Amino acid sequence: MADSTTTLIHHPYTPPEGFAAPQPGVFKASTVIFPSVAAMRSFEWKDKTAYTYGLHGTPTTYMLEERLCTLEGGLQCLLLPSGLAAIANVALSLLRTGDEVLMPDNAYGPNKTLAEGELKAWGISHRFYDPMNPQDLEAKIGPQTRLVWLEAAGSVTLEFPDLCEMVRLCKARGVITALDNTWGAGLAFAPFDLTPQVSPTLGVDISVHALTKYPSGGGDVLMGSVITRDASLHMKLKLTHMRLGFGVGANDAEAVLRSLPTMALRYRTHDEAARELARWCQTRPEFVQVLHPALPDSPGHAHWRDLCQPGPGGAAGLFSVIFHPKYNETQIDAFCDALKLFKVGYSWGGPMSLVVPYELASIRSGWPAHLKQGTLVRFSVGLEALADLRIDLSQALQTSLT
Ligand SMILES: *Cc1c(COP(=O)(O)O)cnc(C)c1O
């Protein structure tokens, strides 16, 4: 198959007769009219052989689903109103009272919060495993474990796990794996083909994306997806999706469709700039550690190198720094506030660079041995000129810490 850079542009869209525009139309509907009552009764709600109601799919949402499948190498896709809703859909579909879910200690924060809130209240337990230690995951898989979340690289601290080994041992125990693939975006590695050189290829069961990030690319859409390569698993997830009434707006679907063809280009540019800035930060005395999986001394670098292409486009545009412990919170807040181009704000994947300080002690079970002590600040690198971003970091360090 062609590179996703190409397939995101040359997609199998057939425009209406005589209107050969490359960009698809936008279809909006709640009601879809049936030719007769008999036809209405015979139409199947659960698959895509017919349109039944706007909530269950339109030509616009089906097209976005297909293109996301092409990107990821999956076969079925569900769209949800946010990345977090996609995560929740997986949990609500697969977990019942008495079950247990395992997630990495560096999992996306709100996924942990969902486990600590609704899942716990419904009698579903959770445990966190060490993302850098497959044996710890293996030891924690018990008879009640129904789902294992994976993240590569992990949120905020960006450790890159031994994804293949973790998927392999979950498969051996018959436990479903769900990867939050927002960081990789379907570009850094292929979640359903982790080992393309060996057959049968190793892959995760479910790949979840926050389309909010790179697929949208504009910082103006909230959307999520759940992609699978197994029809019966998809149907299970889809029935929950239908019963809970999840759906996405046509204009939002259009915004993502419009952004997808430029995603590989954007991702590569974010990646190049983030690596440059991460390397520059390594030369600065203010930081005791710089976290980016492409840096040789970053946690899990070897796993990243084995799975992702080492060149541009093999990593997302995120990196974190740990400030020397001599700097206090007030100074680090002042540094973040002194930045002019990096704005203080959550999320990432849009054109504007962002910065967030994190209190690592409050989001991890304990201070990880592979991380130095100090305050962590995460940067999401946008699409501004690299030289301007470097000047911005430099001036903020100068004005706030000296
Ligand atoms: C942003 C993000 C999400 C959630 O996406 P929303 O659309 O903001 O709900 C999930 N996982 C990861 C890793 C994210 O970065």
Coordinates of C-alpha atoms and ligand atoms in Angstrom, one line a residue:
M1 CA 0.0 0.0 0.0
A2 CA 1.1 3.5 -0.7
D3 CA 2.5 5.8 2.0
S4 CA -0.2 7.4 4.1
T5 CA 1.0 10.8 2.9
T6 CA -0.4 9.7 -0.5
T7 CA -3.5 7.7 0.6
L8 CA -4.7 10.6 2.7
I9 CA -4.9 12.6 -0.5
H10 CA -5.8 9.9 -3.1
H11 CA -8.8 8.4 -1.3
P12 CA -11.5 6.4 -3.0
Y13 CA -14.2 9.1 -3.0
T14 CA -16.7 9.2 -5.8
P15 CA -18.2 12.6 -6.3
P16 CA -21.7 13.1 -7.7
E17 CA -21.9 12.6 -11.4
G18 CA -20.4 15.5 -13.4
F19 CA -18.9 17.2 -10.3
A20 CA -15.4 15.9 -10.1
A21 CA -14.1 18.0 -7.2
P22 CA -11.5 16.3 -5.1
Q23 CA -13.0 17.4 -1.8
P24 CA -16.0 15.5 -0.5
G25 CA -19.4 17.0 0.1
V26 CA -20.9 17.5 3.5
F27 CA -24.1 15.7 4.3
K28 CA -26.3 16.7 7.2
A29 CA -29.2 14.8 8.6
S30 CA -31.1 13.7 11.6
T31 CA -34.0 12.2 9.6
V32 CA -33.3 9.9 6.6
I33 CA -36.4 9.2 4.5
F34 CA -37.3 5.6 3.8
P35 CA -39.0 4.7 0.5
S36 CA -41.7 2.8 2.4
V37 CA -42.7 1.4 5.8
A38 CA -41.6 -2.0 4.6
A39 CA -38.2 -0.6 3.7
M40 CA -38.0 1.1 7.0
R41 CA -38.6 -2.2 8.8
S42 CA -36.2 -4.1 6.7
F43 CA -33.2 -1.7 7.1
E44 CA -30.5 -2.9 9.4
W45 CA -29.4 -0.3 11.9
K46 CA -26.2 -2.0 13.0
D47 CA -24.2 -2.1 9.8
K48 CA -23.5 0.2 6.9
T49 CA -25.6 -1.4 4.2
A50 CA -28.1 1.4 4.6
Y51 CA -28.6 4.9 6.1
T52 CA -31.2 4.8 8.8
Y53 CA -30.8 7.9 11.0
G54 CA -28.3 10.7 11.1
L55 CA -26.9 9.6 14.5
H56 CA -25.9 6.2 13.0
G57 CA -24.0 7.6 10.1
T58 CA -24.1 9.8 7.0
P59 CA -22.0 9.7 3.8
T60 CA -19.7 12.3 5.5
T61 CA -19.0 10.3 8.7
Y62 CA -18.7 7.0 6.8
M63 CA -16.0 8.6 4.6
L64 CA -14.1 10.0 7.6
E65 CA -14.3 6.5 9.2
E66 CA -12.9 4.9 6.0
R67 CA -10.1 7.3 5.7
L68 CA -9.1 6.9 9.3
C69 CA -9.0 3.1 8.8
T70 CA -6.8 3.7 5.8
L71 CA -4.4 5.8 7.9
E72 CA -4.2 3.2 10.7
G73 CA -4.5 0.0 8.8
G74 CA -7.8 -0.8 10.6
L75 CA -11.0 -2.2 9.2
Q76 CA -13.8 -0.6 11.3
C77 CA -14.1 2.8 12.9
L78 CA -16.4 4.6 15.3
L79 CA -16.5 8.4 15.7
L80 CA -17.1 10.1 19.0
P81 CA -17.5 13.7 20.2
S82 CA -14.1 13.7 21.9
G83 CA -11.0 11.6 22.4
L84 CA -12.1 11.1 26.0
A85 CA -15.5 9.9 24.9
A86 CA -13.7 7.3 22.6
I87 CA -11.8 6.1 25.7
A88 CA -15.0 5.9 27.7
N89 CA -16.8 4.0 25.0
V90 CA -14.1 1.3 25.0
A91 CA -14.3 1.0 28.8
L92 CA -18.2 1.0 29.0
S93 CA -18.4 -1.6 26.2
L94 CA -15.9 -4.1 27.5
L95 CA -16.0 -3.8 31.3
R96 CA -18.6 -5.2 33.7
T97 CA -18.8 -5.3 37.5
G98 CA -16.1 -7.4 38.9
D99 CA -13.7 -6.8 36.0
E100 CA -10.4 -5.1 36.1
V101 CA -8.7 -2.7 33.7
L102 CA -4.9 -2.2 33.7
M103 CA -3.4 1.1 32.6
P104 CA 0.1 2.5 32.4
D105 CA 1.1 4.8 35.2
N106 CA 1.8 7.5 32.5
A107 CA -1.7 7.1 31.0
Y108 CA -3.7 10.1 29.7
G109 CA -4.9 11.7 33.0
P110 CA -8.6 11.8 32.3
N111 CA -8.5 8.0 31.4
K112 CA -7.2 7.5 35.0
T113 CA -9.9 9.8 36.4
L114 CA -12.6 7.8 34.6
A115 CA -11.3 4.6 36.2
E116 CA -11.2 6.3 39.6
G117 CA -14.7 7.7 39.2
E118 CA -17.4 5.9 37.2
L119 CA -15.6 2.6 36.8
K120 CA -14.9 2.3 40.5
A121 CA -18.4 3.3 41.4
W122 CA -19.7 0.5 39.1
G123 CA -17.5 -2.1 40.8
I124 CA -14.8 -2.2 38.1
S125 CA -11.4 -2.1 39.5
H126 CA -8.2 -0.7 38.0
R127 CA -4.5 -0.9 38.6
F128 CA -1.6 1.0 37.2
Y129 CA 1.5 -0.8 35.8
D130 CA 5.0 0.5 35.2
P131 CA 5.1 1.4 31.5
M132 CA 8.8 0.6 31.3
N133 CA 8.5 -2.9 32.7
P134 CA 6.5 -5.5 30.8
Q135 CA 7.1 -8.0 33.6
D136 CA 5.2 -5.7 35.9
L137 CA 2.3 -5.7 33.5
E138 CA 2.5 -9.5 33.1
A139 CA 2.4 -9.9 36.9
K140 CA -0.6 -7.7 37.2
I141 CA -2.7 -9.5 34.6
G142 CA -5.1 -11.6 36.7
P143 CA -8.3 -13.6 36.2
Q144 CA -10.5 -10.5 36.3
T145 CA -8.3 -8.5 33.8
R146 CA -10.4 -7.7 30.8
L147 CA -8.7 -4.8 29.2
V148 CA -5.2 -3.4 29.1
W149 CA -4.6 0.2 28.0
L150 CA -1.3 1.1 26.3
E151 CA 0.2 4.4 25.4
A152 CA 3.3 5.1 23.2
A153 CA 4.8 7.5 24.1
G154 CA 3.1 8.0 27.5
S155 CA 1.4 11.2 28.3
V156 CA 3.4 14.1 29.7
T157 CA 6.6 12.1 30.5
L158 CA 6.9 10.6 27.0
E159 CA 8.5 7.3 28.0
F160 CA 8.3 4.9 25.1
P161 CA 7.3 1.4 26.2
D162 CA 8.2 -2.0 24.8
L163 CA 4.9 -2.0 22.9
C164 CA 5.5 -5.3 21.0
E165 CA 6.4 -7.2 24.2
M166 CA 3.3 -5.9 26.0
V167 CA 0.9 -6.7 23.2
R168 CA 2.5 -10.1 22.9
L169 CA 2.0 -11.0 26.5
C170 CA -1.6 -9.7 26.6
K171 CA -2.4 -11.8 23.6
A172 CA -0.9 -14.8 25.3
R173 CA -3.2 -14.2 28.3
G174 CA -6.2 -13.5 26.0
V175 CA -6.7 -9.9 27.3
I176 CA -7.9 -7.2 24.9
T177 CA -5.4 -4.4 24.3
A178 CA -6.4 -0.8 23.6
L179 CA -3.8 1.7 22.5
D180 CA -4.3 5.4 22.9
N181 CA -2.6 6.2 19.7
T182 CA -3.0 10.0 19.8
W183 CA 0.8 10.6 20.0
G184 CA 1.6 8.3 17.0
A185 CA -1.5 9.5 15.0
G186 CA -1.2 6.5 12.7
L187 CA 2.0 8.0 11.3
A188 CA 4.9 7.2 13.6
F189 CA 4.1 3.5 13.6
A190 CA 1.3 1.1 12.5
P191 CA -0.7 -0.1 15.5
F192 CA -2.2 -3.1 13.8
D193 CA 1.2 -4.1 12.2
L194 CA 3.7 -3.7 14.9
T195 CA 5.9 -6.5 13.4
P196 CA 5.3 -6.3 9.6
Q197 CA 8.4 -8.5 9.1
V198 CA 6.9 -11.5 10.9
S199 CA 3.7 -13.3 10.0
P200 CA 1.1 -13.3 11.5
T201 CA 1.8 -9.7 12.3
L202 CA 1.4 -8.5 15.9
G203 CA -1.1 -5.7 16.5
V204 CA -3.2 -4.1 19.1
D205 CA -6.9 -5.0 19.2
I206 CA -8.2 -1.4 19.5
S207 CA -6.6 1.9 18.5
V208 CA -8.1 5.1 20.0
H209 CA -7.3 8.6 18.7
A210 CA -8.0 12.0 19.9
L211 CA -8.7 13.4 16.4
T212 CA -8.8 16.7 18.3
K213 CA -5.0 16.8 18.0
Y214 CA -3.2 16.2 14.7
P215 CA -6.0 14.9 12.5
S216 CA -8.0 18.2 13.2
G217 CA -4.8 20.2 13.3
G218 CA -6.6 23.5 13.9
G219 CA -7.2 23.5 17.6
D220 CA -10.9 24.0 16.8
V221 CA -12.5 20.5 16.7
L222 CA -13.1 18.0 19.4
M223 CA -13.5 14.4 18.2
G224 CA -12.3 10.9 18.8
S225 CA -12.2 7.5 17.0
V226 CA -12.1 3.9 17.9
I227 CA -10.5 1.7 15.3
T228 CA -10.5 -2.1 15.1
R229 CA -9.5 -5.0 12.8
D230 CA -12.1 -7.4 14.1
A231 CA -15.8 -7.3 13.1
S232 CA -17.2 -8.9 16.3
L233 CA -15.1 -6.6 18.6
H234 CA -16.2 -3.6 16.5
M235 CA -19.9 -4.7 16.8
K236 CA -19.6 -4.9 20.6
L237 CA -18.1 -1.4 20.7
K238 CA -20.6 -0.1 18.2
L239 CA -23.7 -1.4 20.1
T240 CA -22.5 0.6 23.2
H241 CA -21.8 3.6 20.9
M242 CA -25.4 3.3 19.6
R243 CA -27.0 2.8 23.0
L244 CA -25.2 5.8 24.5
G245 CA -26.1 8.0 21.5
F246 CA -22.6 9.1 20.6
G247 CA -22.3 10.9 17.3
V248 CA -20.4 13.8 15.7
G249 CA -21.5 16.9 13.8
A250 CA -21.1 17.1 10.0
N251 CA -19.2 20.3 10.1
D252 CA -16.7 18.9 12.5
A253 CA -16.3 15.7 10.4
E254 CA -15.7 18.0 7.4
A255 CA -13.1 20.0 9.2
V256 CA -11.1 16.8 9.9
L257 CA -11.6 15.5 6.3
R258 CA -10.2 18.8 5.1
S259 CA -7.2 18.6 7.4
L260 CA -6.3 14.9 6.9
P261 CA -4.5 15.4 3.6
T262 CA -2.0 17.8 5.2
M263 CA -1.5 15.8 8.4
A264 CA 1.6 13.9 7.4
L265 CA 3.3 17.1 6.3
R266 CA 2.3 18.9 9.5
Y267 CA 3.3 16.0 11.7
R268 CA 6.8 15.9 10.1
T269 CA 7.2 19.6 10.6
H270 CA 6.0 19.5 14.3
D271 CA 8.4 16.6 14.8
E272 CA 11.5 18.3 13.3
A273 CA 11.0 21.5 15.3
A274 CA 10.3 19.6 18.6
R275 CA 13.5 17.5 18.2
E276 CA 15.5 20.6 17.5
L277 CA 14.2 22.4 20.5
A278 CA 14.5 19.4 22.7
R279 CA 18.2 19.1 21.7
W280 CA 18.7 22.8 22.4
C281 CA 17.2 22.4 25.8
Q282 CA 19.7 19.6 26.5
T283 CA 22.5 22.2 26.2
R284 CA 20.8 24.5 28.8
P285 CA 21.9 24.3 32.5
E286 CA 18.4 25.1 33.7
F287 CA 17.2 21.6 32.9
V288 CA 18.3 18.3 34.5
Q289 CA 16.4 16.1 32.0
V290 CA 14.8 16.5 28.6
L291 CA 12.2 13.9 27.6
H292 CA 11.6 13.1 24.0
P293 CA 11.8 9.5 22.7
A294 CA 14.1 10.4 19.9
L295 CA 16.8 11.6 22.3
P296 CA 19.2 8.6 23.0
D297 CA 19.1 9.1 26.8
S298 CA 15.3 9.5 27.0
P299 CA 13.4 6.6 28.7
G300 CA 12.5 3.9 26.2
H301 CA 14.5 5.4 23.3
A302 CA 15.6 2.0 22.1
H303 CA 11.9 0.8 21.9
W304 CA 11.0 4.0 19.9
R305 CA 14.0 3.4 17.6
D306 CA 12.9 -0.2 16.9
L307 CA 9.3 0.7 16.2
C308 CA 9.2 4.1 14.6
Q309 CA 11.1 5.5 11.7
P310 CA 14.1 7.4 13.1
G311 CA 13.8 10.3 10.6
P312 CA 11.3 13.2 10.5
G313 CA 7.7 12.0 10.9
G314 CA 8.6 9.3 13.4
A315 CA 7.5 11.3 16.5
A316 CA 4.9 13.8 17.6
G317 CA 5.8 17.4 18.3
L318 CA 5.9 17.1 22.1
F319 CA 8.7 17.2 24.6
S320 CA 9.1 17.8 28.3
V321 CA 11.8 19.3 30.4
I322 CA 12.6 18.8 34.1
F323 CA 13.9 21.9 35.7
H324 CA 16.8 21.8 38.2
P325 CA 15.3 21.4 41.7
K326 CA 16.8 24.7 42.8
Y327 CA 14.0 26.5 40.9
N328 CA 10.8 26.9 42.8
E329 CA 7.2 26.8 41.5
T330 CA 6.9 30.6 41.4
Q331 CA 10.0 30.8 39.2
I332 CA 8.8 28.1 36.8
D333 CA 5.3 29.6 36.6
A334 CA 7.1 32.9 35.8
F335 CA 9.0 31.1 33.0
C336 CA 5.8 29.8 31.5
D337 CA 4.2 33.2 31.7
A338 CA 7.2 34.9 30.2
L339 CA 6.9 32.8 27.0
K340 CA 5.4 34.9 24.3
L341 CA 4.8 32.4 21.5
F342 CA 4.2 29.3 23.6
K343 CA 0.8 29.9 25.1
V344 CA -0.4 28.4 28.4
G345 CA -3.0 25.8 27.4
Y346 CA -4.0 22.2 27.2
S347 CA -4.2 20.0 24.1
W348 CA -1.9 20.0 21.2
G349 CA -1.7 19.3 17.5
G350 CA -2.6 22.8 16.3
P351 CA -0.5 25.5 14.7
M352 CA 0.2 27.3 18.0
S353 CA 2.8 26.2 20.4
L354 CA 1.6 25.5 23.9
V355 CA 3.2 25.0 27.4
V356 CA 1.9 23.4 30.6
P357 CA 3.7 22.8 33.9
Y358 CA 2.7 19.5 35.6
E359 CA 3.0 18.4 39.2
L360 CA 4.3 15.0 38.5
A361 CA 4.0 13.8 42.1
S362 CA 0.3 14.2 41.9
I363 CA -0.2 12.4 38.6
R364 CA 2.1 9.4 39.2
S365 CA 1.9 6.5 41.7
G366 CA 5.4 7.4 42.9
W367 CA 8.3 9.3 41.4
P368 CA 9.6 7.1 38.6
A369 CA 13.2 6.0 39.0
H370 CA 14.0 7.0 35.5
L371 CA 13.0 10.6 36.0
K372 CA 15.2 13.2 37.7
Q373 CA 13.7 15.3 40.6
G374 CA 12.4 18.7 39.6
T375 CA 9.4 20.4 38.1
L376 CA 8.2 19.1 34.8
V377 CA 7.0 21.4 32.0
R378 CA 5.6 20.0 28.7
F379 CA 5.9 21.8 25.4
S380 CA 3.7 21.2 22.4
V381 CA 5.5 22.6 19.4
G382 CA 3.3 24.3 16.8
L383 CA 4.1 25.4 13.3
E384 CA 5.8 28.7 14.0
A385 CA 9.3 29.3 12.6
L386 CA 11.8 27.3 14.6
A387 CA 14.2 30.2 15.2
D388 CA 11.4 32.3 16.7
L389 CA 10.5 29.5 19.1
R390 CA 14.1 29.1 20.2
I391 CA 14.4 32.8 20.8
D392 CA 11.2 32.7 22.8
L393 CA 12.5 29.8 25.1
S394 CA 15.8 31.6 25.5
Q395 CA 14.3 35.0 26.4
A396 CA 11.8 33.4 28.9
L397 CA 14.7 31.5 30.7
Q398 CA 16.7 34.8 30.8
T399 CA 13.9 37.0 32.2
S400 CA 12.4 34.6 34.7
L401 CA 15.3 32.6 36.1
T402 CA 18.1 35.0 36.4
Ligands
LIG1 C1 -6.1 14.9 24.2 C2 -5.9 13.5 24.4 C3 -7.1 12.7 24.6 C4 -8.5 13.2 24.7 O1 -8.9 14.0 23.6 P1 -10.1 15.0 23.8 O2 -10.6 15.1 22.4 O3 -9.4 16.3 24.3 O4 -11.1 14.5 24.8 C5 -6.8 11.4 24.8 N1 -5.6 10.8 24.8 C6 -4.5 11.6 24.7 C7 -3.2 10.9 24.7 C8 -4.6 12.9 24.5 O5 -3.5 13.7 24.3

